[in-house]
XYZ file of C-alpha atoms in Angstrom:
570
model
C 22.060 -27.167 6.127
C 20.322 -27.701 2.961
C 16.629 -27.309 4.859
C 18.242 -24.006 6.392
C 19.088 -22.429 2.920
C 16.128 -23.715 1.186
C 13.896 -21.767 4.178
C 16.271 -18.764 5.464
C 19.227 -18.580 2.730
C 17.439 -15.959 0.672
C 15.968 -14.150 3.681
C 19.575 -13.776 5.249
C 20.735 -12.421 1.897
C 18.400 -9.823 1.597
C 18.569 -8.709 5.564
C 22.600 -8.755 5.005
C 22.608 -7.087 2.080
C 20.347 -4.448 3.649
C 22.725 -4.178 7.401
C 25.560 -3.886 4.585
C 23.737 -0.660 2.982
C 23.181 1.041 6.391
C 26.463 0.421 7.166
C 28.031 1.772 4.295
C 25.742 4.705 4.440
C 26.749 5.208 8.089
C 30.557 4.797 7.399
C 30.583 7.142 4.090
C 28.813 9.901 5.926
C 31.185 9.736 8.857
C 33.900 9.894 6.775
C 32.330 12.497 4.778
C 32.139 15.003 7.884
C 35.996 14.412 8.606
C 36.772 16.647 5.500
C 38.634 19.718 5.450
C 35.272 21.744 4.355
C 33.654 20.925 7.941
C 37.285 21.755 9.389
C 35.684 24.644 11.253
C 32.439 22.907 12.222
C 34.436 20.287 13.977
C 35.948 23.156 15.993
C 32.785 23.726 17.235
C 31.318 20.088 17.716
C 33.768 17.570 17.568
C 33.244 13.925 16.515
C 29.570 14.559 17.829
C 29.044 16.425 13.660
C 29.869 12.905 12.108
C 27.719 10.981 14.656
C 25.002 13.669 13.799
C 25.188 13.140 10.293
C 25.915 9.672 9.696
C 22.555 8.080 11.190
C 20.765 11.275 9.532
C 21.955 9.280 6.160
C 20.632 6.226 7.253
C 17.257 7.355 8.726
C 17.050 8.917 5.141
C 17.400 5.027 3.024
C 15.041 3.694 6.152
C 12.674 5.804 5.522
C 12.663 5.079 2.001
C 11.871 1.544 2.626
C 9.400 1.713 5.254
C 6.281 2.240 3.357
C 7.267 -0.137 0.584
C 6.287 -3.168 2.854
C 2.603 -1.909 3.423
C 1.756 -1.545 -0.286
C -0.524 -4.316 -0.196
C -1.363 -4.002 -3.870
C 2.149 -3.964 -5.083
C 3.261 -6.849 -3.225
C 0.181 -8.621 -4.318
C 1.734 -7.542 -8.348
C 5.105 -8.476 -7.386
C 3.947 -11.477 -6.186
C 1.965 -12.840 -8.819
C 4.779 -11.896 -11.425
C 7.601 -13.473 -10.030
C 5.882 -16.474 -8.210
C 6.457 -18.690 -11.467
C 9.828 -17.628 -12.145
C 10.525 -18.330 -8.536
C 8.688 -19.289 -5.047
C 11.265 -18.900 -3.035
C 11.619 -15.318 -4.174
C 7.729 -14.895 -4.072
C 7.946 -16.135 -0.336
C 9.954 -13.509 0.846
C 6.914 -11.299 0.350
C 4.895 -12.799 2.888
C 7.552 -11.414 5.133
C 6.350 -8.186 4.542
C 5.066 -7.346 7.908
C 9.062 -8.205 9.348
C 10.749 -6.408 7.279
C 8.176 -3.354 8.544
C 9.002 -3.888 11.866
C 12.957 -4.592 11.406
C 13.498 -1.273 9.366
C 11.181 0.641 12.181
C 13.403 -0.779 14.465
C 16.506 0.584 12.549
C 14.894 4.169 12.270
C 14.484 4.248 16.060
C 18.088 2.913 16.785
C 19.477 5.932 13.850
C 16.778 8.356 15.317
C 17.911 7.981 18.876
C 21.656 8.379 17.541
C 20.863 11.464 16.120
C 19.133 13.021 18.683
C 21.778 12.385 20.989
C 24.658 13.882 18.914
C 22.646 16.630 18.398
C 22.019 17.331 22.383
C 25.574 17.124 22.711
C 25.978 19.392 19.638
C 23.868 22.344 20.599
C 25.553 22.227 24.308
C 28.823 22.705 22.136
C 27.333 25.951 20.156
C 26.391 27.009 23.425
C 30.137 26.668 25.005
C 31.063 28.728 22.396
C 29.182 31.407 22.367
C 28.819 31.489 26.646
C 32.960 31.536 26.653
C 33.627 35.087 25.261
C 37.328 35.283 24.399
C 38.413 36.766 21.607
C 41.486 34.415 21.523
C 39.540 31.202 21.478
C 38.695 30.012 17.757
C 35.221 28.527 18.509
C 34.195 31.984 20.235
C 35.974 34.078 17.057
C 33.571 31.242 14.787
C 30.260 31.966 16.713
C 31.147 35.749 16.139
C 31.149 35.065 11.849
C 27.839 36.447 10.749
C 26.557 38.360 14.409
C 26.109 41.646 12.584
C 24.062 40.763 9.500
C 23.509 37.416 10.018
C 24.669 36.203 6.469
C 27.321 33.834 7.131
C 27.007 32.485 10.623
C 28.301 29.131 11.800
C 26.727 28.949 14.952
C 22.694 28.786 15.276
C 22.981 29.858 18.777
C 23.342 33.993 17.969
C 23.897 36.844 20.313
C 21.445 39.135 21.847
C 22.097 41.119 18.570
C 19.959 38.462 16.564
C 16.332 37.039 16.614
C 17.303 34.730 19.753
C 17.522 37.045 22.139
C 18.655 34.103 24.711
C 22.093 31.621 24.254
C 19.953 28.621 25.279
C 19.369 24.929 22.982
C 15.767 24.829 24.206
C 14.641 27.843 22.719
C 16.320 26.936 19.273
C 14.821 23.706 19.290
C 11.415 25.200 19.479
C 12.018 28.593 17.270
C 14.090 26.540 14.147
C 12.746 24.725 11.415
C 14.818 21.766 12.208
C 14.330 22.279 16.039
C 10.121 22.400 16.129
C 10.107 19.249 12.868
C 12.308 17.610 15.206
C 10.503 17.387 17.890
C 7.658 16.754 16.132
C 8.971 13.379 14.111
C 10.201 12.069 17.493
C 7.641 12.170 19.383
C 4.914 10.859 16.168
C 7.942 8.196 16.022
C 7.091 7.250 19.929
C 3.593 6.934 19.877
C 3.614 4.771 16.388
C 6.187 2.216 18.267
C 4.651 2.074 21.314
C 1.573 1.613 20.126
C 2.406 -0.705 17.630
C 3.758 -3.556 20.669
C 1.835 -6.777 20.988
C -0.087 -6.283 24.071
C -1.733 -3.075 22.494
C -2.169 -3.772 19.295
C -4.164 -6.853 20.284
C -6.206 -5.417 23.160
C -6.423 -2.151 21.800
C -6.175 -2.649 18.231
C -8.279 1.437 17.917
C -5.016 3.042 19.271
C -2.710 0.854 17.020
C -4.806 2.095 14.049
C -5.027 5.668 14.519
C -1.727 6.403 15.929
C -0.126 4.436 13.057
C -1.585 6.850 11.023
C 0.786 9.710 12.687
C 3.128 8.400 9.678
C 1.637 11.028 7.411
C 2.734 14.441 10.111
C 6.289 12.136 10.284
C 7.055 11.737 6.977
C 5.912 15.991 6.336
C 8.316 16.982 9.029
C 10.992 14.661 7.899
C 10.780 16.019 4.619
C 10.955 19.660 5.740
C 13.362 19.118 8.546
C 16.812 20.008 6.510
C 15.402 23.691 5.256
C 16.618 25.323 8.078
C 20.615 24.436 7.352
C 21.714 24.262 10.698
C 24.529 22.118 10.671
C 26.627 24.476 7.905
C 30.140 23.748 6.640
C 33.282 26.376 4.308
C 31.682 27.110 1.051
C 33.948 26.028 -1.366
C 34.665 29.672 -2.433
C 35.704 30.197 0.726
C 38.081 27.258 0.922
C 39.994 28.602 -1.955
C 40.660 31.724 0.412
C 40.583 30.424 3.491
C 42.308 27.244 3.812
C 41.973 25.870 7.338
C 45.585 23.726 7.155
C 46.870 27.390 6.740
C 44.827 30.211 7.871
C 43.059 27.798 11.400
C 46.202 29.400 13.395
C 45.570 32.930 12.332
C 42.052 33.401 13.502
C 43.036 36.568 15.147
C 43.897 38.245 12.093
C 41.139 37.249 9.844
C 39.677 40.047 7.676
C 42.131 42.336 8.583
C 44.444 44.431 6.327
C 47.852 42.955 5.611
C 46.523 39.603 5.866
C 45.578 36.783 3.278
C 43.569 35.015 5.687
C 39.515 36.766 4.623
C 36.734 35.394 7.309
C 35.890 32.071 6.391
C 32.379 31.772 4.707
C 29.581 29.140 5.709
C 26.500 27.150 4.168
C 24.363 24.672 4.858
C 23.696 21.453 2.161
C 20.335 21.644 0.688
C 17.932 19.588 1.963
C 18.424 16.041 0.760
C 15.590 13.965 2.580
C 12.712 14.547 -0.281
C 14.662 13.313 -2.600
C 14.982 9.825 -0.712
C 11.329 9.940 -0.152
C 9.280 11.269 -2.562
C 9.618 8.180 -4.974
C 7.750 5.716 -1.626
C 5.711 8.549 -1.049
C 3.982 8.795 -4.660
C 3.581 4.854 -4.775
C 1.614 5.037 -1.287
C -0.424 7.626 -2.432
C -1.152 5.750 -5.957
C -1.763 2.760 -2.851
C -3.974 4.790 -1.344
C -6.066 5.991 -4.403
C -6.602 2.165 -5.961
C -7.497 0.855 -2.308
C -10.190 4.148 -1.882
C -11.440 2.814 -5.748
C -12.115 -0.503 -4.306
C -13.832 0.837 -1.387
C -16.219 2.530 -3.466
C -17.337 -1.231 -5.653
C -20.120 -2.305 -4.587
C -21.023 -5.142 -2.122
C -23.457 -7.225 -1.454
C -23.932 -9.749 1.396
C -25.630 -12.451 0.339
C -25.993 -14.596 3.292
C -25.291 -14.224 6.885
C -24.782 -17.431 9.467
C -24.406 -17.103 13.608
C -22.483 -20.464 14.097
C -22.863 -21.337 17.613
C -18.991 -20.646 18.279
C -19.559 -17.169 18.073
C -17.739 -16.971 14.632
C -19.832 -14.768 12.243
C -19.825 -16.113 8.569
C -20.568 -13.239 6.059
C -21.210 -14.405 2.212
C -20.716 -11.639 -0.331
C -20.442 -10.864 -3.714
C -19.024 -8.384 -5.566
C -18.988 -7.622 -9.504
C -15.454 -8.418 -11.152
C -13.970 -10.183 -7.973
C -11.253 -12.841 -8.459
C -9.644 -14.756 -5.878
C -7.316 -17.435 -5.340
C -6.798 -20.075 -2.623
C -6.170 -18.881 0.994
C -5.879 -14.919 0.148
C -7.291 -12.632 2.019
C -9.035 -8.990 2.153
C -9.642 -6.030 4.363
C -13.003 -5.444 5.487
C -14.665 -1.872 6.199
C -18.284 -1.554 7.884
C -19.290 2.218 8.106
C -21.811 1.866 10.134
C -19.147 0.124 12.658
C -16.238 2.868 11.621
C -15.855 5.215 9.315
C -11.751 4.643 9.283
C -11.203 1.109 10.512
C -10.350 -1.431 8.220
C -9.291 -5.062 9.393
C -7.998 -7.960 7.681
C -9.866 -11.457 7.873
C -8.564 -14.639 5.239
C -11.094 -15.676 2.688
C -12.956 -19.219 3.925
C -14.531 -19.462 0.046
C -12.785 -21.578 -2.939
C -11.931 -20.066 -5.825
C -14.846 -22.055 -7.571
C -17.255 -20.754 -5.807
C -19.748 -17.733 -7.152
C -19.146 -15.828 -3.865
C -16.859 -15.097 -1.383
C -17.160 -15.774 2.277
C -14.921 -14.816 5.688
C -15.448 -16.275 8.917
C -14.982 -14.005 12.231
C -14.477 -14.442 15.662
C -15.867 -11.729 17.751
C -13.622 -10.946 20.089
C -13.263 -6.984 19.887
C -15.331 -3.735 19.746
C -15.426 -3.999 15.996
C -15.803 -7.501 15.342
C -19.067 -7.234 18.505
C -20.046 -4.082 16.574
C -20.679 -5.593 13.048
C -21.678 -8.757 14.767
C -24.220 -6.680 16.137
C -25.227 -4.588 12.658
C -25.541 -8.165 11.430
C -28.536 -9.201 14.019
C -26.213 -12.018 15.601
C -27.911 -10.235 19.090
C -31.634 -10.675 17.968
C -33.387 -13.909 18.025
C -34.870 -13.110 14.387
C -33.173 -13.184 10.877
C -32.070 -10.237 9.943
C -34.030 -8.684 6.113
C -31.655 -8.016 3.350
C -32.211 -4.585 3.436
C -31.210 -3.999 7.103
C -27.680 -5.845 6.470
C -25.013 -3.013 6.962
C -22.994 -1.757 3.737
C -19.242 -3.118 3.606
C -16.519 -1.691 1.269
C -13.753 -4.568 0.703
C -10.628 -3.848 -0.247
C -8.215 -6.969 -2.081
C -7.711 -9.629 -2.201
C -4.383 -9.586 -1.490
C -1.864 -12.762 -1.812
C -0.883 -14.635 0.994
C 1.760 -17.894 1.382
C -1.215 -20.144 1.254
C -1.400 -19.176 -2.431
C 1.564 -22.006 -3.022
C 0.036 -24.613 -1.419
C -0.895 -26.270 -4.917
C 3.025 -26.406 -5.862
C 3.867 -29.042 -3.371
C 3.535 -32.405 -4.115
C 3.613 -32.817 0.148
C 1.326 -30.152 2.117
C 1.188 -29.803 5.585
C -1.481 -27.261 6.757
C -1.302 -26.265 10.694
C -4.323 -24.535 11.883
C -4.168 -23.103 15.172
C -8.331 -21.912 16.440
C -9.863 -19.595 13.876
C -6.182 -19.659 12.208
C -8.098 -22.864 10.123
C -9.487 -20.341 8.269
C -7.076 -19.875 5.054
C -6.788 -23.757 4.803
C -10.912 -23.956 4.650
C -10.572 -21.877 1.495
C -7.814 -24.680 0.411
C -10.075 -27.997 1.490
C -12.600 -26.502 -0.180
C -10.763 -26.380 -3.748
C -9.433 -29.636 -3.431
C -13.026 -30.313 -3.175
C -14.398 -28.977 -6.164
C -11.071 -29.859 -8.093
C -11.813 -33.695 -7.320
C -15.978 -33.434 -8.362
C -14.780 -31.562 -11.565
C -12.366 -34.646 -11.985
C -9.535 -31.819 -12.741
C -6.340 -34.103 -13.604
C -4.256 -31.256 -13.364
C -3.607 -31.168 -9.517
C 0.113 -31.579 -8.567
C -0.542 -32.193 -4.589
C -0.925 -35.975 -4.493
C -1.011 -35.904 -0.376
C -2.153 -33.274 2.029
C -1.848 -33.675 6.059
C -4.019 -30.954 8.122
C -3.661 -30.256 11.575
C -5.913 -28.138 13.297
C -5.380 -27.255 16.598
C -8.586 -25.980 19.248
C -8.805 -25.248 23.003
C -12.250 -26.252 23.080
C -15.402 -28.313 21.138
C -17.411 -25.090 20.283
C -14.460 -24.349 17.327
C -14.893 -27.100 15.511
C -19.069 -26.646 14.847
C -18.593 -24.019 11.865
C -15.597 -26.571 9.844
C -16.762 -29.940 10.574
C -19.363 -29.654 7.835
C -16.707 -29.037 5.490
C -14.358 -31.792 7.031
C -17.585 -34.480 6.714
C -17.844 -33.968 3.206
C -14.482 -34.123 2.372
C -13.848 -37.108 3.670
C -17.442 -38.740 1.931
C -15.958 -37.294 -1.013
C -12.080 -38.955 -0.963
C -14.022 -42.193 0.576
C -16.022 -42.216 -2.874
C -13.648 -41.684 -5.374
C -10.980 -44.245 -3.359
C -8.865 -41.510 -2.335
C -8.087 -42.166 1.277
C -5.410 -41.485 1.384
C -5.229 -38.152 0.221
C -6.180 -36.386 2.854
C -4.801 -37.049 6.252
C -5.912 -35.005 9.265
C -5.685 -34.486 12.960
C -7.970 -32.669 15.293
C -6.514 -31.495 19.043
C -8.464 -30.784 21.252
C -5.355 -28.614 22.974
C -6.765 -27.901 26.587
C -8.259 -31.308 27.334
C -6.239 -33.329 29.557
C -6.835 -37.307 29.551
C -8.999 -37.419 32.960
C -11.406 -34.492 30.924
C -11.885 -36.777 27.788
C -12.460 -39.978 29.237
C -16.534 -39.610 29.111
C -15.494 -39.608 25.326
C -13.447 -42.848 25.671
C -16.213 -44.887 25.233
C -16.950 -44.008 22.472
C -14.294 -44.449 20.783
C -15.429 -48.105 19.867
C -18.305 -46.572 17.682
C -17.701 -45.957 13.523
C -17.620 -41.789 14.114
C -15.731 -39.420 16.521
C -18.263 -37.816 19.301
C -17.207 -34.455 19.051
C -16.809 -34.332 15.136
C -18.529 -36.383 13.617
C -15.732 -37.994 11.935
C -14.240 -41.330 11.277
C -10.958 -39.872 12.291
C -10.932 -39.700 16.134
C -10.007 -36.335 17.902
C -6.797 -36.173 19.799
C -6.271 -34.633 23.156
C -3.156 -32.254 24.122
C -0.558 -30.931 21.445
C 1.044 -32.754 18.705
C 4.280 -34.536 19.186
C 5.648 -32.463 16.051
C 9.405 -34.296 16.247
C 7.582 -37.769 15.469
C 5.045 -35.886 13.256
C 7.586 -34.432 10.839
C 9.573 -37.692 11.626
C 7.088 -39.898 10.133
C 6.055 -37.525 7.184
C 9.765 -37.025 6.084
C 10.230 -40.999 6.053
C 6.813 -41.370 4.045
C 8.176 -39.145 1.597
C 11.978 -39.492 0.740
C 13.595 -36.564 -1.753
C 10.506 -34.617 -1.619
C 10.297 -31.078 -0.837
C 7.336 -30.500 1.736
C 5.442 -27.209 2.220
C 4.704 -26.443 6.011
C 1.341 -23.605 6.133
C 0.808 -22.292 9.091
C -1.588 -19.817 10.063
C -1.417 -19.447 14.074
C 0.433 -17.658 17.096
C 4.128 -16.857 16.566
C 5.171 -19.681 19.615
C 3.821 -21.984 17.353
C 5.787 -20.942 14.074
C 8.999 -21.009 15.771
C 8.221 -24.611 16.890
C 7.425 -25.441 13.749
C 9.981 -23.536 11.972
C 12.974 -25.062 14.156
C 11.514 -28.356 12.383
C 11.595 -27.587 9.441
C 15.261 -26.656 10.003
C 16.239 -29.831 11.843
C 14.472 -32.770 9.802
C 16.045 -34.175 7.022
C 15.090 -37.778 6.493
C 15.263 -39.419 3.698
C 16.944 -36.276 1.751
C 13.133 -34.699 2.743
C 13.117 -30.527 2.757
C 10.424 -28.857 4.450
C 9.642 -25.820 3.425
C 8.328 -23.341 5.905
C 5.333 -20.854 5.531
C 3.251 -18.557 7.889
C 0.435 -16.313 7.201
C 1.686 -13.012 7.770
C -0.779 -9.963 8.007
């Protein structure tokens, strides 16, 4: 219990306390539609106004939040300001990227709500206006307004108004709220589909430019209430015309003799904007510092074609600061003009440059590979390097690593490349003798498929571990290699060698292991090693893998031990 609050109590507040806000937005509004000033509107639609309305109030506060999460730049603030008051609090910001996708999720659930209500609405205005009796109270209603269109209740109008037809379809398409509707639900489709797994990973283009379709969602959102479809009593004309009293004689309104006048209607002004506009402006002031960065100047310094196929670019750029396992978003316009993609900083903080490592494994990542000379035989000259605009960095979970006394870092592939910017401080912080390092032990797991990943890191490995051997600091670092799709019969060439002083395949004194960690005895062992201590868990790799690791940290409590859970999230 305790490992479950100290990983998920803070996240299940905030997700609680944000269901609890939709649901008392959804409740108010329901109940707000059950009034006597939308008495006559409910004549006309039924429960289906309230079911309207209510998710129209929640799409509103949804909308609110959904850019928040992608403000890199004020996360990356937020983050820095409150991550010494508290880390727990700071962590919740690397969940950016969830909280995205869970609001999304609530806008299509409140969307599709709407929409439905709505069908079922307009098929109600139509009822009433295609069922001509002058003794039926929603017909009498429809009538309000027909001759100079002042006051009308229903949208649906006669033959006498600008519709010339009683049918839904053409309103939808001839109304402000009809055409913006239509509009923000189907830029709502293409964003979610497009934003699933299988597509944004094999077709990460369509992801990025359909995304975009936020900007014609969020204009038709904002204008969709001007029409004032959905109208209720003025409240001059509730004085007059009280429904309780005045509902039953409908046949007499507005007729001498009677005290009854013809109800009056209106629409509520448009409300959406004014959830909005505040996100909206912050984006936008988003926008405008990531276009400044964009426009600093880069330089790459050094370019290396590891044998892996990982491209490692070295850059500099005047005024950049970084910190441990942060990352940035790269731009090559001679790649795309639009495309920006993240990649995790493989430099240490004390270095005079910055460096990423990338696997090419897309159009982009082959394109710049390409601009680089990684096809030609030849080094590439300075001056025929392609320009790059960087954008960050921005703060990741990694940052934290240095406030554990007990690290684990889990590397899954090129998802080692966060915790090469972290080996690499620990590096420099033990040649600069700096006393003031609070990690005393640090065990790294990386995880490969095959031999090739390991060419471009075991440089970095090798000297790290001449470096601890040196200074008598063994035990410092502990780490495991797995060589994941080996099976025993494949690696028993490398057996033999296993009697010699270095691995084969590494070049390490630490022999590679075959297959996938046993991570019940590894967190086991660690959480016996290191009773009342609380143990950060880094993990940048697929999501299978964090919710192994993640049900361990919930589960393993030896020893009073609480591991603390952290993924890479961007």
């Amino acid at each position: 219990m305790g490992n479950f609050a100290a990983n998920e109590g803070l996240s299940v507040f905030v997700i609680l306390v944000w269901l609890g806000i939709n649901a008392y937005l959804f409740v108010q509004f329901y109940m707000n539609f059950l009034t006597e000033r939308w008495f006559y509107t409910r004549v006309l639609l039924g429960d289906a106004l309230s079911w309207a309305r209510a998710p129209a109030a929640c799409l509103n506060f949804n909308c609110m939040l959904i850019l928040l999460p992608v403000c890199r730049n004020l996360l990356s603030f937020l983050r820095g300001s409150i991550q010494c008051c508290s880390r727990t609090a700071a962590r919740q910001l690397d969940r950016n990227i969830t909280f995205h996708k869970l609001v999304a999720y609530m806008i299509a659930f409140h969307t599709a709500v709407h929409i439905i209500a709505h069908l079922f609405n307009f098929e109600w205005f139509m009822g009433a206006q295609l069922y001509r009796n002058s003794s039926s109270l929603p017909f009498v209603l429809s009538q309000i307004g027909t001759g100079d269109n002042a006051s009308y209740l229903n949208p649906i109008r006669t033959d006498q108004t600008i519709v010339p037809n009683t049918n839904p379809t053409i309103v939808m398409f001839t109304t402000i709220a009809g055409l913006t509707g239509v509009v923000i639900t189907l830029a709502l489709i293409l964003i979610i589909t497009s934003s699933m797994e299988v597509i944004r990973r094999s077709y990460f283009e369509v992801f990025w430019y359909t995304h975009h379709l936020f900007i014609i969602f969020f204009i038709g959102l904002v204008f969709h209430g001007f029409g004032r479809i959905v109208r209720g009593q003025t409240a001059t004309s509730l004085l007059e015309n009280k429904p309780s009293q005045c509902a039953d004689q409908f046949e007499s309104w507005g007729k001498n003799g009677t005290f009854c006048p013809k109800p009056e209607f209106a629409g509520n002004p448009p409300m959406t904007w004014k959830w909005v506009v505040g996100p909206m402006i912050l984006y936008v002031c988003e926008r405008l510092v990531r276009f400044y960065r964009s426009q600093q100047k880069v330089v790459i310094t050094k370019v290396v074609m590891h044998p892996s196929k990982t491209l490692e670019l070295q850059m500099k750029r005047k005024g950049f600061r970084m910190e441990v396992g942060q990352y940035v978003f790269m731009q090559c316009p001679c790649v795309s003009q639009l495309e920006w993609h993240p990649f995790t900083l493989t430099s240490a903080p004390e270095e005079d440059h910055f460096s990423v490592h990338i696997r090419i494994v897309g159009d982009w990542t082959q394109g710049l590979y390409e601009a680089c000379g990684g096809d030609k035989n030849e080094t590439q000259e300075a001056w025929k390097l392609p320009k790059m605009a960087i954008d960050g960095p921005f703060g990741t979970a990694s940052e934290d690593v240095f406030g554990y006394e007990v690290v684990m870092l889990v590397g899954a592939g090129i998802g080692v490349t966060p915790f090469a910017s972290v080996l690499k401080s620990v590096w420099y912080k033990h040649i600069q003798e700096n006393q003031n390092v609070f990690t005393k032990k640090i065990y790294f797991y990386w995880l490969c498929p095959e031999t090739q990943a390991f060419e471009w890191f075991a440089d970095l490995l090798q000297s790290l571990e001449g470096q601890m051997t040196e200074k008598g600091m063994v035990d410092f670092l502990s780490y495991n290699i797995y060589l994941t799709r080996w099976k025993e019969t494949e690696a028993a060439h490398f057996r033999v060698h296993h009697e010699a002083e270095n691995d084969p395949i590494t070049g390490l004194k630490q022999k590679t292991l075959y297959g996938k960690p046993n991570w019940d005895n590894e967190f086991t062992t660690i959480g016996t090693k290191h009773p009342e201590k609380k143990v950060g868990v880094f993990l940048c790799g697929p999501t299978q893998l964090a919710d192994v690791l993640e049900k361990q940290c919930l589960s393993h409590s030896e020893a009073g031990v609480k591991f603390i859970f952290n993924k890479e999230n961007f």
